[in-house]
Short mmCIF file of C-alpha atoms in Angstrom, two decimals:
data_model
loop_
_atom_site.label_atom_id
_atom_site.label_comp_id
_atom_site.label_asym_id
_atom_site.label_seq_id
_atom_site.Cartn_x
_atom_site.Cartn_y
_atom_site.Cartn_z
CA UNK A 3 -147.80 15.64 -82.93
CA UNK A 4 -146.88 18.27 -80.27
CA UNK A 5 -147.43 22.18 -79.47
CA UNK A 6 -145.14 24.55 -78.89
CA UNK A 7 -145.63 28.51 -78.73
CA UNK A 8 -149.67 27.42 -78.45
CA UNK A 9 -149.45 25.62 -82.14
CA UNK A 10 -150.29 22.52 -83.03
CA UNK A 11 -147.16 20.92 -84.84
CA UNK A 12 -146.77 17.02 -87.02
CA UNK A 13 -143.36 15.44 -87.13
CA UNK A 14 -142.89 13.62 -89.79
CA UNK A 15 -140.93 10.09 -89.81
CA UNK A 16 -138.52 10.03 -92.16
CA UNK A 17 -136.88 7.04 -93.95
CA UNK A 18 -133.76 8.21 -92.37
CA UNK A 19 -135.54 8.25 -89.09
CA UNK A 20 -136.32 4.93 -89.55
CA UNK A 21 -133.35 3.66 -90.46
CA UNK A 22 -131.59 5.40 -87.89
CA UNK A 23 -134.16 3.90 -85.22
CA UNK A 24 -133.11 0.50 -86.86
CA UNK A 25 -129.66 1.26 -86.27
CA UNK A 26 -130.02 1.56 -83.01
CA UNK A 27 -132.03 -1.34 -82.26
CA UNK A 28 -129.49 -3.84 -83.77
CA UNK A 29 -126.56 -1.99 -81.77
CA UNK A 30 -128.63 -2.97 -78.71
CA UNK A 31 -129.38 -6.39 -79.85
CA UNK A 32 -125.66 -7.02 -80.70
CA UNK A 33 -124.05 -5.20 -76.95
CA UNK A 34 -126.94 -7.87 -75.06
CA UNK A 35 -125.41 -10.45 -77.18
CA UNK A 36 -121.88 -9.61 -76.93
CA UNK A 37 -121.79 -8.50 -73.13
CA UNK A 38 -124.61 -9.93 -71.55
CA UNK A 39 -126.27 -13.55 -70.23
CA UNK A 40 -130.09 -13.71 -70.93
CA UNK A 41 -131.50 -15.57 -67.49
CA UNK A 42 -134.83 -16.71 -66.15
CA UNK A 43 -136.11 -14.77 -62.73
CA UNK A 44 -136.94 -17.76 -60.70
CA UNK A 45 -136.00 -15.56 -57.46
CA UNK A 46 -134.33 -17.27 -54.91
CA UNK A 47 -135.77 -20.34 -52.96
CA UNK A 48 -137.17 -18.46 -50.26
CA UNK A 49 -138.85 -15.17 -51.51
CA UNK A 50 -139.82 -12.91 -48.37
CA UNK A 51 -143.76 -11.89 -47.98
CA UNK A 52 -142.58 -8.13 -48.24
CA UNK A 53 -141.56 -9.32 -51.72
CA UNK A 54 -144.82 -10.26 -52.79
CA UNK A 55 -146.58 -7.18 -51.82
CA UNK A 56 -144.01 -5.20 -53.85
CA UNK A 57 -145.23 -6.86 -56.82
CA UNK A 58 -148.32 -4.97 -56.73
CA UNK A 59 -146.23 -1.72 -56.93
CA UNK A 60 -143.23 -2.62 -59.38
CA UNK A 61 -143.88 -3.32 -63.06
CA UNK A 62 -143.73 -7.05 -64.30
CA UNK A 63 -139.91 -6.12 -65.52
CA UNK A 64 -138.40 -4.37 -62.32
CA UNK A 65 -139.95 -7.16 -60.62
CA UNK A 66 -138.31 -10.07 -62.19
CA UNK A 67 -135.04 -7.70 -61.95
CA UNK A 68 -135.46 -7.95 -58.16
CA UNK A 69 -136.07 -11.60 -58.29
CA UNK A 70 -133.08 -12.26 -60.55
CA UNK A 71 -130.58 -9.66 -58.75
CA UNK A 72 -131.49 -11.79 -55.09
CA UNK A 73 -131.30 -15.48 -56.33
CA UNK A 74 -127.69 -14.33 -58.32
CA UNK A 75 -127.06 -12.00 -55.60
CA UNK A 76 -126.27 -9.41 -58.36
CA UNK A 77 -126.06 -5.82 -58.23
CA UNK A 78 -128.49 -3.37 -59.85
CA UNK A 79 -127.61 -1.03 -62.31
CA UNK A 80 -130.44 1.61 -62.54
CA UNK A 81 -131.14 5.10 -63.63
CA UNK A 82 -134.37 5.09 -61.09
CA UNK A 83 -134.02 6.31 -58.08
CA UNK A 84 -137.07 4.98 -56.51
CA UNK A 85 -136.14 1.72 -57.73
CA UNK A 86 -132.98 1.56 -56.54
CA UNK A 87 -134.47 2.46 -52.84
CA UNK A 88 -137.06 -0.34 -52.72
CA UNK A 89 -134.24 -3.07 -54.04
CA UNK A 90 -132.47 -1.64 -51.19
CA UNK A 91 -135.01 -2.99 -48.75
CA UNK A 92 -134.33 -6.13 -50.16
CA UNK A 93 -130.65 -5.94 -49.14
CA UNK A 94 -129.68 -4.71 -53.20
CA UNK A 95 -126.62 -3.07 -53.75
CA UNK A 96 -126.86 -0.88 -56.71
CA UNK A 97 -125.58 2.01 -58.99
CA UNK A 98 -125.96 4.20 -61.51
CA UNK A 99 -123.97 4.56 -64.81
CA UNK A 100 -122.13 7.33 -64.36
CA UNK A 101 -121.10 5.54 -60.61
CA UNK A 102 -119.94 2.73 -62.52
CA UNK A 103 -117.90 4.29 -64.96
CA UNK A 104 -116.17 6.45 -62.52
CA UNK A 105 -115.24 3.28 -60.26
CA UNK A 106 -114.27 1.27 -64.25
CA UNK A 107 -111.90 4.99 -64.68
CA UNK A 108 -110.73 4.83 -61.23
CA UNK A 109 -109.58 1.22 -60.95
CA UNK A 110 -108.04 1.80 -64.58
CA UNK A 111 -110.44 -0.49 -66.43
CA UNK A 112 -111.18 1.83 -68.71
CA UNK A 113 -109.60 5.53 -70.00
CA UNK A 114 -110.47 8.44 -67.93
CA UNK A 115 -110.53 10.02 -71.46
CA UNK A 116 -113.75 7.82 -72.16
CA UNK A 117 -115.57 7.83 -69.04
CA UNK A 118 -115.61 11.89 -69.80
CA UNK A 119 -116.53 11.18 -73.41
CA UNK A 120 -119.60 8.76 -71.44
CA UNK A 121 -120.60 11.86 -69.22
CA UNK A 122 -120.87 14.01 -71.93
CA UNK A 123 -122.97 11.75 -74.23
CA UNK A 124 -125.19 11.73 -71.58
CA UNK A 125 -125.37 15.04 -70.95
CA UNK A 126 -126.38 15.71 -74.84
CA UNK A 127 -129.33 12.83 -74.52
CA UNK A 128 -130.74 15.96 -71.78
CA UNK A 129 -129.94 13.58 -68.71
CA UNK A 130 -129.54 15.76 -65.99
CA UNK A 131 -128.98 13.61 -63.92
CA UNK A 132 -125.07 13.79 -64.56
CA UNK A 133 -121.96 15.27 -62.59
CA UNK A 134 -119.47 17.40 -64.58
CA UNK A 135 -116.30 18.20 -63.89
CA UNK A 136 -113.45 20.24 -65.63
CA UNK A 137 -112.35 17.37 -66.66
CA UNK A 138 -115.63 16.69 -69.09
CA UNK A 139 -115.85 20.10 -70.06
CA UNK A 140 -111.91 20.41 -71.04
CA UNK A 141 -113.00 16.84 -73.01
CA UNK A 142 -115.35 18.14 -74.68
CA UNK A 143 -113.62 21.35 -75.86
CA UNK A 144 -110.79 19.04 -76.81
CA UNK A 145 -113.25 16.96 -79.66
CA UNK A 146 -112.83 19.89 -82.15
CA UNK A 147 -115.50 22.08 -84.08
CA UNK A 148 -117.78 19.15 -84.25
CA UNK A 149 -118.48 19.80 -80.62
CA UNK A 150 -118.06 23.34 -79.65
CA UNK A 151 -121.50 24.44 -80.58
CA UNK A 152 -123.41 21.28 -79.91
CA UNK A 153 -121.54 20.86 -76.87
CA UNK A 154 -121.65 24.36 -75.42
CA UNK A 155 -125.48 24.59 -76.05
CA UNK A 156 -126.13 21.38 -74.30
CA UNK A 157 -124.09 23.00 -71.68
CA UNK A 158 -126.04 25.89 -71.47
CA UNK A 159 -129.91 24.35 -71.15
CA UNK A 160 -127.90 21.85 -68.67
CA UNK A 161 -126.92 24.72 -66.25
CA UNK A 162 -130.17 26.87 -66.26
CA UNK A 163 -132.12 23.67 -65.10
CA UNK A 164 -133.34 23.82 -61.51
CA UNK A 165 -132.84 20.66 -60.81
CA UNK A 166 -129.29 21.36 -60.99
CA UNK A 167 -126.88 22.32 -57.74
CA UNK A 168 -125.85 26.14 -58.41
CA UNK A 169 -123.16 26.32 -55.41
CA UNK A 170 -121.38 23.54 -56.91
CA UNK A 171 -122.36 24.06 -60.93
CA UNK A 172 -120.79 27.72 -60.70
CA UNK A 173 -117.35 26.75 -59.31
CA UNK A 174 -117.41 24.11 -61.83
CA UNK A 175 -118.12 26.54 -64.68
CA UNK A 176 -115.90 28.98 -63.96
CA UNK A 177 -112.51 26.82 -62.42
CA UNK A 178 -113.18 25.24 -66.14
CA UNK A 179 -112.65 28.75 -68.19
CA UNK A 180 -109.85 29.99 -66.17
CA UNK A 181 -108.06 26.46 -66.28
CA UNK A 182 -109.04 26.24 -70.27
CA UNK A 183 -106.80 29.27 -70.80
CA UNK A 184 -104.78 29.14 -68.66
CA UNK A 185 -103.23 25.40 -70.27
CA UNK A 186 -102.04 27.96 -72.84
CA UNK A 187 -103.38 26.35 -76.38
CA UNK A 188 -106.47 29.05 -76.05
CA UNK A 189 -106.25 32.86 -77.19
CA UNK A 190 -108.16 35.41 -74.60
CA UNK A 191 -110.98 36.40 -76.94
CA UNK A 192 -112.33 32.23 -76.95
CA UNK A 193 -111.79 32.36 -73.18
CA UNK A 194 -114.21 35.67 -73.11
CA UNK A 195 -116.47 33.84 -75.62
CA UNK A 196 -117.48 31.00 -73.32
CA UNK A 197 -117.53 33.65 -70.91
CA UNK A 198 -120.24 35.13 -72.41
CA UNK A 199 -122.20 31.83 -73.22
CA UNK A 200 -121.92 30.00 -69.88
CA UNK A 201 -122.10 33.30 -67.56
CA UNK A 202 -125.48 33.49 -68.75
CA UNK A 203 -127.60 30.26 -67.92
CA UNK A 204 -125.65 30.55 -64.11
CA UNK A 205 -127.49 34.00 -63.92
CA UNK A 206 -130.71 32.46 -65.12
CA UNK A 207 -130.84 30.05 -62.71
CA UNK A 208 -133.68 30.08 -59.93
CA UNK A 209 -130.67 30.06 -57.26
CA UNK A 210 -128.08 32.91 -58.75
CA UNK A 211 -128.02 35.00 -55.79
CA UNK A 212 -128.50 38.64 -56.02
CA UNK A 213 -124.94 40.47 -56.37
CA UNK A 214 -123.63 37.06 -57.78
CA UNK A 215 -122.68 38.89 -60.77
CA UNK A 216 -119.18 40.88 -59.22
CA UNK A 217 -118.72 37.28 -57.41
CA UNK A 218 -118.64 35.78 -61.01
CA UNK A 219 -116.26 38.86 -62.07
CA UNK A 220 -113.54 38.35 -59.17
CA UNK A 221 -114.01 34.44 -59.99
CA UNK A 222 -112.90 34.79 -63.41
CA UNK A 223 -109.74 37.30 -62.53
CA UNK A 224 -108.77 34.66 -60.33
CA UNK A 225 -109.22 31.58 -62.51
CA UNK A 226 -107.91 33.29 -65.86
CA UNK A 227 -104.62 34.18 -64.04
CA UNK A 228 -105.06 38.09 -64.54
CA UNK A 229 -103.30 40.10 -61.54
CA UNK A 230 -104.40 43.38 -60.30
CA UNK A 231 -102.22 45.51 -62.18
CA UNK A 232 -103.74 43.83 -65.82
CA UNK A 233 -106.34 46.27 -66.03
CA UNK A 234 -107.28 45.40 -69.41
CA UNK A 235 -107.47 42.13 -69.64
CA UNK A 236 -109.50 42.60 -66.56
CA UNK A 237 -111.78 45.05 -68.18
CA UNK A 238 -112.38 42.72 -71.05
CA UNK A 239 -113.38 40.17 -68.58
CA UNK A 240 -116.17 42.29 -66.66
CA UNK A 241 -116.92 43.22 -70.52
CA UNK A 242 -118.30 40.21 -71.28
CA UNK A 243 -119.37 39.48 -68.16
CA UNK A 244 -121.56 42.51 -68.72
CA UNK A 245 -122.64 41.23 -71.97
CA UNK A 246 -124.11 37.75 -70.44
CA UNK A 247 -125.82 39.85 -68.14
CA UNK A 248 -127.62 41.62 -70.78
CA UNK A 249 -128.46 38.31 -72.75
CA UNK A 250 -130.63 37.40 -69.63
CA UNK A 251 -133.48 40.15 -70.55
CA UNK A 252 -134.29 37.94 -73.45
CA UNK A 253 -135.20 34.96 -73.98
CA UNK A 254 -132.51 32.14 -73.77
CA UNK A 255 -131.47 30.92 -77.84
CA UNK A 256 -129.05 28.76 -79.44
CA UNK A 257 -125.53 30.08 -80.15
CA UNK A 258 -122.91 29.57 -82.71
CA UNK A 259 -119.75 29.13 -81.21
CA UNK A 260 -117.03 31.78 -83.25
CA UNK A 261 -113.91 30.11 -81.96
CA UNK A 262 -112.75 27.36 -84.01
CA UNK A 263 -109.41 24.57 -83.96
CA UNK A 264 -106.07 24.14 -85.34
CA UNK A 265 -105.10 20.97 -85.64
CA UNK A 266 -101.86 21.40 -86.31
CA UNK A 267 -99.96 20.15 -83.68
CA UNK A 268 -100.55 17.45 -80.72
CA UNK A 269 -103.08 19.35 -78.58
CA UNK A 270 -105.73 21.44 -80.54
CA UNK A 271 -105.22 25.22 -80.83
CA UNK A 272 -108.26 27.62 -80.32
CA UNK A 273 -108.51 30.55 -81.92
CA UNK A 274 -110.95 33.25 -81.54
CA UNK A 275 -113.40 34.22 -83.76
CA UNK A 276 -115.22 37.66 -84.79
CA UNK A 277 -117.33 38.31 -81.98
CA UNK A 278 -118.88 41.42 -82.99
CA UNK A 279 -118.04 45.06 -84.44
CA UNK A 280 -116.57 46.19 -80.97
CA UNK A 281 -115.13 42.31 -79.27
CA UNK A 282 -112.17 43.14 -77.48
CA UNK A 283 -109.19 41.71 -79.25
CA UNK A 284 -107.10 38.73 -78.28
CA UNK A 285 -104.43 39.50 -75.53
CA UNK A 286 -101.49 38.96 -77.39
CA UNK A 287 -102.70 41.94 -79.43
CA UNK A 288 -103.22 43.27 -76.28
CA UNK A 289 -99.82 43.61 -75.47
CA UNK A 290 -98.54 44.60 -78.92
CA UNK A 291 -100.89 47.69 -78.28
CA UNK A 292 -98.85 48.22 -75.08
CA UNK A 293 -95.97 48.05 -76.67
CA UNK A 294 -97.08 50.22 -79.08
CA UNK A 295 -97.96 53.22 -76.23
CA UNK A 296 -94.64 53.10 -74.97
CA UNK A 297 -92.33 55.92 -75.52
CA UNK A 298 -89.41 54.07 -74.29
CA UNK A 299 -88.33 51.54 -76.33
CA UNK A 300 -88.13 48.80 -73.18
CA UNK A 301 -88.76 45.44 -73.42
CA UNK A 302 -92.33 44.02 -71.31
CA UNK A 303 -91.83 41.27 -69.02
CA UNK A 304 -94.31 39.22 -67.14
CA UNK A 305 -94.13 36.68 -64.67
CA UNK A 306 -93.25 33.07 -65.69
CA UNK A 307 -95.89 30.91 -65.88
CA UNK A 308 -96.12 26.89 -65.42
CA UNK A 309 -96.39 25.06 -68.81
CA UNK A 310 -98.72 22.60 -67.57
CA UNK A 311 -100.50 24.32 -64.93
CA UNK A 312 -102.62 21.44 -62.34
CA UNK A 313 -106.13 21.49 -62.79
CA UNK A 314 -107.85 24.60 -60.20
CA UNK A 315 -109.34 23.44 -56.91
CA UNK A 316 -113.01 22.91 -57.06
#
């Protein structure tokens, strides 16, 4: 049962609820008996007063936790915050997933392709708690169809929270779009798409600073490779840019992402999709127009561009 909108609402459990729910409780049963020791909490042999008294203020589990991570002298592995500091005043190390993983990735235990894969799981079980990087978001782009609209909606209640950093979830945001094009399997008008879709939860956020939007506009100039004289690629940018501004006077809904992948060849192509009536089109159409314009029949050039550019600073 559950309101929403001042209604009273039922969910019903379906057999394929419950079977999924099953599901899930035999993959835990089988990882603690594939990967892990079951163990008594005896605690060590000399268990401090301090100790004691905490037992009055931790649960009967994060208790025997303590007691077992001290007489094993074990790390913890948490998602609690206040439980990691009071195992700290016990002398605890401890860390949380997405700490682990990064230190498995780092130390080449496991791929860096699945500790992004991790991340972004969590993020779609609405933990906030996560860090994203290009990295995850260029992951998750790189999954296919499957993901774009699950994954860029996620995205977007994920950045309007305001729990999350803005300084550093902007940067992250946009460095991603320009270096998404820029690695040259992605045609402008999916570039101005996510535009569009992740522009606007930065500018709902309770930190966006006033003025932030021409900030976001230079950003994206910047990041997408466009120089000064590229007026209108540069126009289409501040277009849509525009167009996530407007999305803000109403209320925030779920979007169907219109780009879509080819799959035919090693690294997934994205192509853009119908945006609307008036959506700018994609740039090399762009420049066919140009070339169209020109009375002289002479040849456009542009400045050579690295193949595999390096990922943007954040």
């Amino acid at each position: 049962m559950f309101t929403e909108a001042g209604q009273l609402g039922f969910q019903e459990n379906t057999e394929e609820d419950w079977r999924r729910e099953q599901n899930l409780l035999h993959t835990m049963a089988q990882a603690i008996s594939d990967y892990c020791t079951v163990m008594p909490a005896y605690g060590p042999e000399v268990v401090e007063p301090n100790l004691f008294r905490m037992s009055k203020v931790l649960s009967a589990e994060e208790y025997s936790v303590v007691l077992l991570c001290l007489e094993e002298k074990a790390s913890l592995l948490t998602l609690d915050d206040r439980f990691r500091k009071v195992a700290s005043l016990f002398g605890l190390k401890s860390a949380w997933p997405q700490e682990l993983l990064f230190y498995m990735a780092s130390n080449e235990k496991i791929r860096h392709l699945d500790y992004s894969l991790a991340i972004l799981k969590m993020l779609f079980w609405r933990r906030t708690f996560v860090s994203l990087s290009v990295h995850e978001l260029t992951a998750m782009m790189d999954q296919g169809n499957s993901w774009l609209s699950v994954g860029v909606n996620t995205l977007r209640d994920y950045l309007c929270d305001p729990t999350v950093d803005f300084k550093s979830a902007a940067p992250v945001v946009l460095n991603f779009i320009g270096w998404f094009y820029q690695r040259g399997n992605c045609e402008l008008g999916v570039a101005l798409e996510l535009v569009e879709y992740l522009v606007e939860p930065l500018l709902r956020h309770k930190d966006c600073p006033r003025g932030w939007l021409r900030v976001c506009t230079s950003h994206l100039w910047h990041t997408l490779g466009f120089a000064s004289d590229q007026q209108e690629e540069c126009r289409y940018v501040a277009h849509f840019v525009y167009r996530a501004a407007e999305r803000v006077e109403h209320p925030m809904k779920r979007v169907a992402v219109k780009a879509t992948v080819l799959y035919g060849m090693t690294t997934p192509r994205f192509v853009a999709g119908v945006l609307d009536e008036e959506a700018p089109p994609s740039k090399e159409q762009v420049q066919d127009d140009k070339r169209r314009s020109t009375l002289d029949d002479v040849s456009v050039t542009s400045a050579a561009e690295d193949p595999n550019p390096g990922l943007p600073p954040l």
